[in-house]
Amino acid sequence: MSDLAQALASLEAGGQADLAAAPDAAALDAVRVRYLGRKGSLATILRGLGDLDPAERPAAGKLANDVKQRLEAAFQARRDALEAAAQAARERADRLDVTLPGRPRPVGRLHPSTQVLRRICQIWADMGFQVYRSPDVETDEMNFELLNIPAYHPARDMWDTFYTTSEGILLRTHTSPGQIRVMRERCPEPIRVILPGMCYRYEQITARSEIQFHQVEGLAVGRHVTMTDLKGTLISFAHRMFGAERKVRFRASYFPFTEPSAEMDVECGICGGSGCAICKHSGWLEILGCGMVHPRVLENGGYDPAAFSGFAFGMGPERITMLRHRIEDIRYFWTNDLRFLEQF
Ligand code: FA5
C-alpha cells in the first residue's frame, strides 16, 4: 500500500510540474494524455489495484481517485489560465489606437478622355443636341457603302480596317455610320444629335495615332440647314471649348459623305499662333472634319435631298485633350499609368 501511495504521490507531483510547464493548449493536452489518458500513467497504476489485498482496495482506490480529481482540476485551471493569456495577447495585438491619424483613402477620378467627352457633350447639349448611341461593331454597308465610300476607296483596304471573321462585319472606323442609323430612325423629323463613341483603325501606332480612339460625331438635318449654320455652330463650340479669344479657321477638304467638306483648325494654344513644334510651325491645330451632308447620304437615310439639308462633323476628343493639356503622346491615354492619370 505504501508503495502505491508513493507511486501516486510521485505521479501527482510529476503531473503538476509538467502541466505547469506546458506553454500552450496543445502541449497541455499532450501532458494530460500522458498522465490521465486511457494508456496513461494513472491508468497503469489503477490496473495494478487488482493485485492488492481485497481489504486494502477501497482505501487504495480512494487514494487514486483523489489524485485523479486533483490532477483534473489542475489541468482545467491551467487550461483556463492559458486561454485567458491567449485572449489577452489577441486583445493586445488588435488594440485600436483611436488617437492615430486616419489613413487617407485614395480618391478615384475620371479618365481625361471621359472628362473631355463630358465637357463636349455638355456644350452640345446646351445647343440642343441629344446624345445618340450607335454600335461599335458595324456592317460594311453602314460604315462605308451608305456613306458613299465605294468598294475601291483606300479606306476599305485590309490595312486600315479591323474586319471580323463574319463576312461584312467590322469594327467601325469612325462614328459616321451612326448618321445613317439616326436618320433612318428619325426620318422625316429634323435631327440634332451628337454620337460619341470608340472607333478602331488598323494603323501604325504613333504619338498622334492610336488603333483605338474616341470620336464625337455631330449631325443636324432640317429643311433650311446651311453652311452658315455649320460654321456658326462649330465656331460657337470652339469658343466654349477653348476660350472666346481663340481664333478658328476652316480649310477646304474632302470626305466622300459631305459636300462641300472642310476641316476646322484652332489657333495653337501653346505658341499663341506664332508657330512651334506642336503645331508644326503653322500656328494652327486641326480638331475636326465637317461638311454639308452629301445628297446621296441624305437619301440613304430616307430624307429627300431636294427638301432637306444637313451638316455633319467628327472630332477626336483625345486630340482635343492633347491640345488642352499639352500631352505630347496619345499612347498615354490607354497605358493606365497612374503617374499620367493622376494629373487630371
Ligand atoms: C473622319 O473620321 C470623318 N468621319 C469625320 C467627319 C464626320 C467628317 C462627319 C465630315 C463629316 P478623320 O479620319 O479625319 O475623319 O477623323 C476625325 C478625327 O478623329 C480626327 O480629326 C482626329 O481627331 C481623330 N482621329 C482620327 N484618327 C485617329 C487616330 N488614329 N488616333 C486618334 N485620333 C484619331
Tab-separated table of C-alpha atoms and ligand atoms in Angstrom:
chain	number	residue	atom	x	y	z
A	1	MET	CA	0.000	0.000	0.000
A	2	SER	CA	2.739	2.464	0.887
A	3	ASP	CA	4.435	1.656	-2.439
A	4	LEU	CA	1.218	2.541	-4.175
A	5	ALA	CA	0.847	5.768	-2.173
A	6	GLN	CA	4.371	6.702	-3.095
A	7	ALA	CA	3.818	5.946	-6.792
A	8	LEU	CA	0.642	8.047	-6.759
A	9	ALA	CA	2.379	10.917	-4.949
A	10	SER	CA	5.231	10.980	-7.440
A	11	LEU	CA	2.782	10.729	-10.369
A	12	GLU	CA	0.847	13.671	-8.988
A	13	ALA	CA	3.976	15.742	-8.435
A	14	GLY	CA	5.222	14.924	-11.953
A	15	GLY	CA	1.854	15.777	-13.449
A	16	GLN	CA	1.632	19.084	-11.597
A	17	ALA	CA	5.156	20.067	-12.670
A	18	ASP	CA	4.606	19.109	-16.325
A	19	LEU	CA	1.250	20.837	-16.665
A	20	ALA	CA	2.617	23.979	-15.078
A	21	ALA	CA	5.416	23.929	-17.681
A	22	ALA	CA	3.083	23.380	-20.694
A	23	PRO	CA	3.342	26.595	-22.772
A	24	ASP	CA	0.076	26.251	-24.697
A	25	ALA	CA	-3.165	24.256	-25.054
A	26	ALA	CA	-1.671	21.673	-27.417
A	27	ALA	CA	1.255	20.931	-25.076
A	28	LEU	CA	-1.173	20.779	-22.157
A	29	ASP	CA	-3.316	18.199	-23.942
A	30	ALA	CA	-0.264	16.052	-24.603
A	31	VAL	CA	0.615	16.151	-20.868
A	32	ARG	CA	-2.952	15.249	-19.985
A	33	VAL	CA	-2.931	12.212	-22.255
A	34	ARG	CA	0.368	11.130	-20.779
A	35	TYR	CA	-0.957	11.203	-17.200
A	36	LEU	CA	-4.712	10.740	-17.383
A	37	GLY	CA	-5.274	9.105	-20.771
A	38	ARG	CA	-6.528	5.562	-21.178
A	39	LYS	CA	-2.981	4.324	-21.585
A	40	GLY	CA	-1.506	6.958	-19.277
A	41	SER	CA	0.489	6.563	-16.052
A	42	LEU	CA	-2.541	6.744	-13.750
A	43	ALA	CA	-4.391	4.050	-15.721
A	44	THR	CA	-1.347	1.783	-15.388
A	45	ILE	CA	-1.372	2.232	-11.595
A	46	LEU	CA	-5.127	1.638	-11.421
A	47	ARG	CA	-4.744	-1.613	-13.318
A	48	GLY	CA	-2.364	-2.757	-10.539
A	49	LEU	CA	-5.079	-2.317	-7.855
A	50	GLY	CA	-6.387	-5.771	-8.718
A	51	ASP	CA	-3.228	-7.315	-7.276
A	52	LEU	CA	-3.817	-5.770	-3.841
A	53	ASP	CA	-5.289	-7.489	-0.841
A	54	PRO	CA	-9.123	-7.069	-1.118
A	55	ALA	CA	-9.169	-5.312	2.251
A	56	GLU	CA	-6.778	-2.642	1.025
A	57	ARG	CA	-8.520	-1.986	-2.279
A	58	PRO	CA	-11.166	0.572	-1.150
A	59	ALA	CA	-8.618	2.834	0.540
A	60	ALA	CA	-6.207	2.472	-2.392
A	61	GLY	CA	-8.995	3.191	-4.850
A	62	LYS	CA	-9.972	6.335	-2.963
A	63	LEU	CA	-6.389	7.486	-2.887
A	64	ALA	CA	-6.032	7.038	-6.653
A	65	ASN	CA	-9.341	8.733	-7.299
A	66	ASP	CA	-8.371	11.747	-5.190
A	67	VAL	CA	-5.144	12.096	-7.157
A	68	LYS	CA	-7.066	11.861	-10.410
A	69	GLN	CA	-9.528	14.546	-9.311
A	70	ARG	CA	-6.842	16.907	-8.126
A	71	LEU	CA	-4.900	16.476	-11.360
A	72	GLU	CA	-8.011	17.020	-13.453
A	73	ALA	CA	-8.837	20.176	-11.527
A	74	ALA	CA	-5.240	21.359	-12.021
A	75	PHE	CA	-5.427	20.662	-15.781
A	76	GLN	CA	-8.653	22.633	-16.025
A	77	ALA	CA	-7.188	25.546	-14.089
A	78	ARG	CA	-4.094	25.563	-16.325
A	79	ARG	CA	-6.263	25.376	-19.465
A	80	ASP	CA	-8.287	28.372	-18.259
A	81	ALA	CA	-5.117	30.309	-17.485
A	82	LEU	CA	-3.610	29.574	-20.925
A	83	GLU	CA	-6.829	30.573	-22.703
A	84	ALA	CA	-7.033	33.809	-20.707
A	85	ALA	CA	-3.397	34.614	-21.583
A	86	ALA	CA	-4.033	33.877	-25.285
A	87	GLN	CA	-7.116	36.084	-25.240
A	88	ALA	CA	-5.168	38.904	-23.571
A	89	ALA	CA	-2.444	38.578	-26.244
A	90	ARG	CA	-5.060	38.739	-29.004
A	91	GLU	CA	-6.584	41.823	-27.464
A	92	ARG	CA	-3.190	43.466	-27.147
A	93	ALA	CA	-2.436	42.732	-30.812
A	94	ASP	CA	-5.821	44.001	-32.022
A	95	ARG	CA	-5.887	47.066	-29.855
A	96	LEU	CA	-7.235	50.088	-31.648
A	97	ASP	CA	-5.334	53.293	-31.098
A	98	VAL	CA	-8.047	55.872	-31.611
A	99	THR	CA	-5.520	58.703	-31.346
A	100	LEU	CA	-3.747	57.684	-34.604
A	101	PRO	CA	-4.496	59.932	-37.600
A	102	GLY	CA	-6.855	58.354	-40.193
A	103	ARG	CA	-5.385	56.720	-43.306
A	104	PRO	CA	-6.293	58.840	-46.320
A	105	ARG	CA	-8.326	56.868	-48.869
A	106	PRO	CA	-7.164	57.277	-52.466
A	107	VAL	CA	-9.889	59.151	-54.320
A	108	GLY	CA	-10.643	57.951	-57.837
A	109	ARG	CA	-11.186	60.373	-60.694
A	110	LEU	CA	-12.484	60.342	-64.225
A	111	HIS	CA	-10.198	59.410	-67.090
A	112	PRO	CA	-9.034	62.518	-69.012
A	113	SER	CA	-10.885	61.306	-72.137
A	114	THR	CA	-14.093	60.906	-70.132
A	115	GLN	CA	-13.693	64.397	-68.677
A	116	VAL	CA	-13.305	65.926	-72.133
A	117	LEU	CA	-16.116	63.778	-73.578
A	118	ARG	CA	-18.442	65.027	-70.841
A	119	ARG	CA	-17.420	68.635	-71.471
A	120	ILE	CA	-18.032	68.196	-75.224
A	121	CYS	CA	-21.423	66.549	-74.614
A	122	GLN	CA	-22.367	69.374	-72.220
A	123	ILE	CA	-21.546	72.102	-74.753
A	124	TRP	CA	-23.563	70.349	-77.466
A	125	ALA	CA	-26.420	69.665	-75.044
A	126	ASP	CA	-26.579	73.409	-74.324
A	127	MET	CA	-27.015	73.925	-78.081
A	128	GLY	CA	-29.884	71.415	-78.203
A	129	PHE	CA	-28.005	68.325	-79.437
A	130	GLN	CA	-29.091	64.961	-77.994
A	131	VAL	CA	-26.684	62.052	-77.448
A	132	TYR	CA	-27.403	59.134	-79.802
A	133	ARG	CA	-25.709	55.783	-79.195
A	134	SER	CA	-24.678	53.710	-82.137
A	135	PRO	CA	-22.847	50.321	-82.128
A	136	ASP	CA	-19.052	49.812	-82.238
A	137	VAL	CA	-19.445	46.662	-84.335
A	138	GLU	CA	-20.829	47.689	-87.684
A	139	THR	CA	-21.677	46.351	-91.082
A	140	ASP	CA	-19.533	47.159	-94.079
A	141	GLU	CA	-22.635	48.693	-95.619
A	142	MET	CA	-23.218	51.202	-92.786
A	143	ASN	CA	-19.556	52.047	-92.238
A	144	PHE	CA	-18.736	52.556	-95.939
A	145	GLU	CA	-21.341	51.852	-98.621
A	146	LEU	CA	-24.193	54.050	-97.387
A	147	LEU	CA	-21.705	56.833	-96.615
A	148	ASN	CA	-20.775	56.989	-100.259
A	149	ILE	CA	-17.424	55.263	-99.721
A	150	PRO	CA	-17.267	52.859	-102.655
A	151	ALA	CA	-15.512	49.487	-102.733
A	152	TYR	CA	-12.338	50.799	-104.354
A	153	HIS	CA	-11.822	53.557	-101.764
A	154	PRO	CA	-8.460	53.222	-99.946
A	155	ALA	CA	-10.155	53.401	-96.526
A	156	ARG	CA	-11.626	49.964	-97.253
A	157	ASP	CA	-8.218	48.400	-97.507
A	158	MET	CA	-7.493	45.465	-95.168
A	159	TRP	CA	-4.740	47.539	-93.609
A	160	ASP	CA	-6.994	50.370	-92.487
A	161	THR	CA	-9.902	48.435	-91.037
A	162	PHE	CA	-10.360	45.675	-88.464
A	163	TYR	CA	-12.576	43.131	-90.198
A	164	THR	CA	-14.151	40.304	-88.191
A	165	THR	CA	-14.332	36.679	-89.289
A	166	SER	CA	-18.011	37.251	-90.135
A	167	GLU	CA	-18.476	38.388	-93.726
A	168	GLY	CA	-19.303	42.116	-93.940
A	169	ILE	CA	-18.898	42.779	-90.192
A	170	LEU	CA	-16.173	45.130	-88.918
A	171	LEU	CA	-15.193	47.452	-86.079
A	172	ARG	CA	-16.333	50.931	-87.076
A	173	THR	CA	-13.508	53.124	-88.338
A	174	HIS	CA	-15.424	56.304	-87.498
A	175	THR	CA	-18.695	57.317	-85.812
A	176	SER	CA	-20.239	58.416	-89.147
A	177	PRO	CA	-22.266	55.178	-89.711
A	178	GLY	CA	-24.385	56.398	-86.786
A	179	GLN	CA	-25.581	59.180	-89.134
A	180	ILE	CA	-27.419	56.597	-91.262
A	181	ARG	CA	-28.858	54.834	-88.215
A	182	VAL	CA	-30.235	58.007	-86.641
A	183	MET	CA	-31.622	59.296	-89.965
A	184	ARG	CA	-33.438	56.031	-90.642
A	185	GLU	CA	-34.883	56.087	-87.146
A	186	ARG	CA	-35.969	59.751	-87.089
A	187	CYS	CA	-36.943	60.417	-90.747
A	188	PRO	CA	-38.763	62.716	-91.607
A	189	GLU	CA	-38.248	64.617	-88.319
A	190	PRO	CA	-35.488	67.258	-88.074
A	191	ILE	CA	-32.365	65.946	-86.321
A	192	ARG	CA	-29.855	67.472	-83.922
A	193	VAL	CA	-27.662	64.797	-82.354
A	194	ILE	CA	-24.117	64.013	-81.348
A	195	LEU	CA	-22.769	60.460	-81.465
A	196	PRO	CA	-19.858	59.887	-79.084
A	197	GLY	CA	-18.046	56.541	-79.125
A	198	MET	CA	-14.966	54.441	-79.724
A	199	CYS	CA	-13.515	53.913	-83.208
A	200	TYR	CA	-10.913	51.418	-84.411
A	201	ARG	CA	-8.332	51.656	-87.170
A	202	TYR	CA	-5.756	49.117	-88.206
A	203	GLU	CA	-2.975	51.677	-88.345
A	204	GLN	CA	0.587	52.189	-87.285
A	205	ILE	CA	0.503	53.426	-83.667
A	206	THR	CA	2.353	56.725	-83.308
A	207	ALA	CA	2.452	59.646	-80.900
A	208	ARG	CA	-0.603	61.107	-82.695
A	209	SER	CA	-2.462	57.965	-83.836
A	210	GLU	CA	-3.867	55.070	-81.852
A	211	ILE	CA	-5.654	51.978	-83.157
A	212	GLN	CA	-8.500	52.763	-80.751
A	213	PHE	CA	-9.725	56.289	-80.084
A	214	HIS	CA	-12.897	58.258	-79.417
A	215	GLN	CA	-14.801	60.375	-81.867
A	216	VAL	CA	-17.765	62.636	-81.375
A	217	GLU	CA	-19.877	62.833	-84.482
A	218	GLY	CA	-22.469	65.575	-84.910
A	219	LEU	CA	-25.433	65.688	-87.253
A	220	ALA	CA	-28.073	68.330	-87.920
A	221	VAL	CA	-30.746	67.717	-90.568
A	222	GLY	CA	-33.626	70.065	-91.379
A	223	ARG	CA	-35.370	71.990	-94.138
A	224	HIS	CA	-33.075	75.029	-94.260
A	225	VAL	CA	-29.738	73.938	-92.771
A	226	THR	CA	-26.871	75.821	-94.447
A	227	MET	CA	-23.087	76.036	-94.415
A	228	THR	CA	-23.507	79.222	-92.342
A	229	ASP	CA	-25.227	77.149	-89.645
A	230	LEU	CA	-22.351	74.675	-89.757
A	231	LYS	CA	-19.704	77.386	-89.367
A	232	GLY	CA	-21.576	79.377	-86.714
A	233	THR	CA	-22.316	76.287	-84.627
A	234	LEU	CA	-18.762	74.932	-84.787
A	235	ILE	CA	-17.199	78.329	-84.027
A	236	SER	CA	-19.502	78.646	-81.047
A	237	PHE	CA	-18.416	75.168	-79.879
A	238	ALA	CA	-14.709	76.011	-80.273
A	239	HIS	CA	-15.053	79.236	-78.313
A	240	ARG	CA	-16.758	77.431	-75.446
A	241	MET	CA	-14.228	74.608	-75.528
A	242	PHE	CA	-11.017	76.616	-75.914
A	243	GLY	CA	-11.972	80.170	-74.865
A	244	ALA	CA	-13.668	83.043	-76.714
A	245	GLU	CA	-10.361	84.632	-77.687
A	246	ARG	CA	-9.105	81.549	-79.606
A	247	LYS	CA	-9.130	82.061	-83.376
A	248	VAL	CA	-10.533	79.302	-85.607
A	249	ARG	CA	-10.344	78.742	-89.350
A	250	PHE	CA	-11.916	76.427	-91.923
A	251	ARG	CA	-9.928	74.776	-94.684
A	252	ALA	CA	-11.461	73.076	-97.699
A	253	SER	CA	-11.136	69.296	-97.506
A	254	TYR	CA	-12.639	66.104	-98.857
A	255	PHE	CA	-14.869	63.426	-97.311
A	256	PRO	CA	-16.992	61.155	-99.520
A	257	PHE	CA	-20.060	61.689	-97.300
A	258	THR	CA	-20.056	65.505	-97.192
A	259	GLU	CA	-20.118	68.079	-99.988
A	260	PRO	CA	-18.602	70.603	-99.606
A	261	SER	CA	-16.203	69.341	-96.920
A	262	ALA	CA	-13.884	71.209	-94.582
A	263	GLU	CA	-11.553	70.836	-91.663
A	264	MET	CA	-11.565	73.174	-88.720
A	265	ASP	CA	-8.354	74.331	-87.055
A	266	VAL	CA	-7.947	76.247	-83.816
A	267	GLU	CA	-5.092	78.596	-83.161
A	268	CYS	CA	-2.277	76.743	-81.414
A	269	GLY	CA	-2.686	77.429	-77.686
A	270	ILE	CA	0.912	76.591	-76.955
A	271	CYS	CA	2.636	79.222	-79.122
A	272	GLY	CA	-0.387	81.526	-79.488
A	273	GLY	CA	-0.233	81.205	-83.266
A	274	SER	CA	3.393	82.201	-83.756
A	275	GLY	CA	4.457	78.640	-84.635
A	276	CYS	CA	6.037	75.842	-82.581
A	277	ALA	CA	6.945	72.167	-82.793
A	278	ILE	CA	3.461	71.047	-81.639
A	279	CYS	CA	1.659	72.872	-84.475
A	280	LYS	CA	4.464	72.052	-86.900
A	281	HIS	CA	5.221	75.799	-87.090
A	282	SER	CA	1.907	76.560	-88.758
A	283	GLY	CA	0.277	78.264	-85.747
A	284	TRP	CA	-2.864	76.089	-86.204
A	285	LEU	CA	-4.073	72.692	-84.977
A	286	GLU	CA	-6.715	70.607	-86.714
A	287	ILE	CA	-9.536	69.460	-84.436
A	288	LEU	CA	-12.299	68.121	-86.684
A	289	GLY	CA	-13.611	67.238	-90.120
A	290	CYS	CA	-17.000	68.537	-91.254
A	291	GLY	CA	-19.219	69.394	-94.200
A	292	MET	CA	-22.729	69.522	-95.622
A	293	VAL	CA	-24.279	66.037	-95.695
A	294	HIS	CA	-23.910	64.582	-99.204
A	295	PRO	CA	-27.301	64.306	-101.016
A	296	ARG	CA	-26.718	60.585	-101.562
A	297	VAL	CA	-26.186	60.084	-97.812
A	298	LEU	CA	-29.381	62.020	-97.036
A	299	GLU	CA	-31.203	59.755	-99.459
A	300	ASN	CA	-29.680	56.634	-97.864
A	301	GLY	CA	-31.015	57.918	-94.545
A	302	GLY	CA	-34.502	58.296	-96.002
A	303	TYR	CA	-34.545	62.101	-96.480
A	304	ASP	CA	-35.380	63.830	-99.766
A	305	PRO	CA	-32.293	65.953	-100.594
A	306	ALA	CA	-34.478	68.357	-102.556
A	307	ALA	CA	-36.362	69.277	-99.393
A	308	PHE	CA	-33.797	68.578	-96.636
A	309	SER	CA	-30.218	69.527	-96.000
A	310	GLY	CA	-27.845	68.962	-93.135
A	311	PHE	CA	-24.383	69.385	-91.726
A	312	ALA	CA	-22.141	66.865	-90.024
A	313	PHE	CA	-18.822	66.885	-88.227
A	314	GLY	CA	-16.487	64.452	-86.497
A	315	MET	CA	-13.931	65.342	-83.848
A	316	GLY	CA	-11.366	63.375	-81.830
A	317	PRO	CA	-11.592	64.038	-78.059
A	318	GLU	CA	-8.127	62.567	-77.393
A	319	ARG	CA	-6.556	65.033	-79.820
A	320	ILE	CA	-8.549	67.849	-78.187
A	321	THR	CA	-7.357	66.704	-74.743
A	322	MET	CA	-3.781	66.684	-76.030
A	323	LEU	CA	-4.201	70.294	-77.153
A	324	ARG	CA	-5.760	71.425	-73.901
A	325	HIS	CA	-3.129	69.808	-71.680
A	326	ARG	CA	-0.057	69.817	-73.939
A	327	ILE	CA	0.145	65.998	-73.940
A	328	GLU	CA	2.747	65.026	-76.475
A	329	ASP	CA	1.898	61.322	-76.921
A	330	ILE	CA	-1.573	59.806	-77.464
A	331	ARG	CA	-0.357	56.411	-76.192
A	332	TYR	CA	-0.501	57.699	-72.587
A	333	PHE	CA	-4.301	57.501	-72.731
A	334	TRP	CA	-4.534	53.707	-72.687
A	335	THR	CA	-1.421	52.556	-70.820
A	336	ASN	CA	-3.087	53.009	-67.402
A	337	ASP	CA	-0.061	54.712	-65.898
A	338	LEU	CA	-1.251	56.389	-62.687
A	339	ARG	CA	1.533	58.983	-62.912
A	340	PHE	CA	-0.219	60.231	-66.053
A	341	LEU	CA	-3.835	59.708	-64.994
A	342	GLU	CA	-3.457	61.365	-61.595
A	343	GLN	CA	-2.584	64.682	-63.241
A	344	PHE	CA	-6.167	65.210	-64.397
B	1	FA5	C1	-13.442	61.055	-90.050
B	1	FA5	O1	-13.310	60.022	-89.377
B	1	FA5	C2	-14.758	61.534	-90.509
B	1	FA5	N1	-15.762	60.519	-90.273
B	1	FA5	C3	-15.104	62.839	-89.802
B	1	FA5	C4	-16.282	63.527	-90.402
B	1	FA5	C5	-17.531	63.325	-89.864
B	1	FA5	C6	-16.132	64.364	-91.489
B	1	FA5	C7	-18.643	63.947	-90.422
B	1	FA5	C8	-17.217	65.004	-92.093
B	1	FA5	C9	-18.468	64.782	-91.519
B	1	FA5	P1	-10.935	61.700	-89.795
B	1	FA5	O2	-10.358	60.430	-90.272
B	1	FA5	O3	-10.190	62.944	-90.144
B	1	FA5	O4	-12.417	61.897	-90.312
B	1	FA5	O5	-11.057	61.627	-88.189
B	1	FA5	C10	-11.714	62.617	-87.455
B	1	FA5	C11	-10.931	62.890	-86.165
B	1	FA5	O6	-10.727	61.671	-85.456
B	1	FA5	C12	-9.531	63.445	-86.417
B	1	FA5	O7	-9.552	64.841	-86.560
B	1	FA5	C13	-8.820	63.025	-85.174
B	1	FA5	O8	-9.078	63.947	-84.142
B	1	FA5	C14	-9.473	61.718	-84.800
B	1	FA5	N2	-8.643	60.585	-85.251
B	1	FA5	C15	-8.596	60.019	-86.476
B	1	FA5	N3	-7.709	59.004	-86.494
B	1	FA5	C16	-7.213	58.910	-85.260
B	1	FA5	C17	-6.246	58.042	-84.633
B	1	FA5	N4	-5.680	57.036	-85.291
B	1	FA5	N5	-5.953	58.253	-83.342
B	1	FA5	C18	-6.575	59.253	-82.649
B	1	FA5	N6	-7.482	60.082	-83.164
B	1	FA5	C19	-7.785	59.930	-84.445
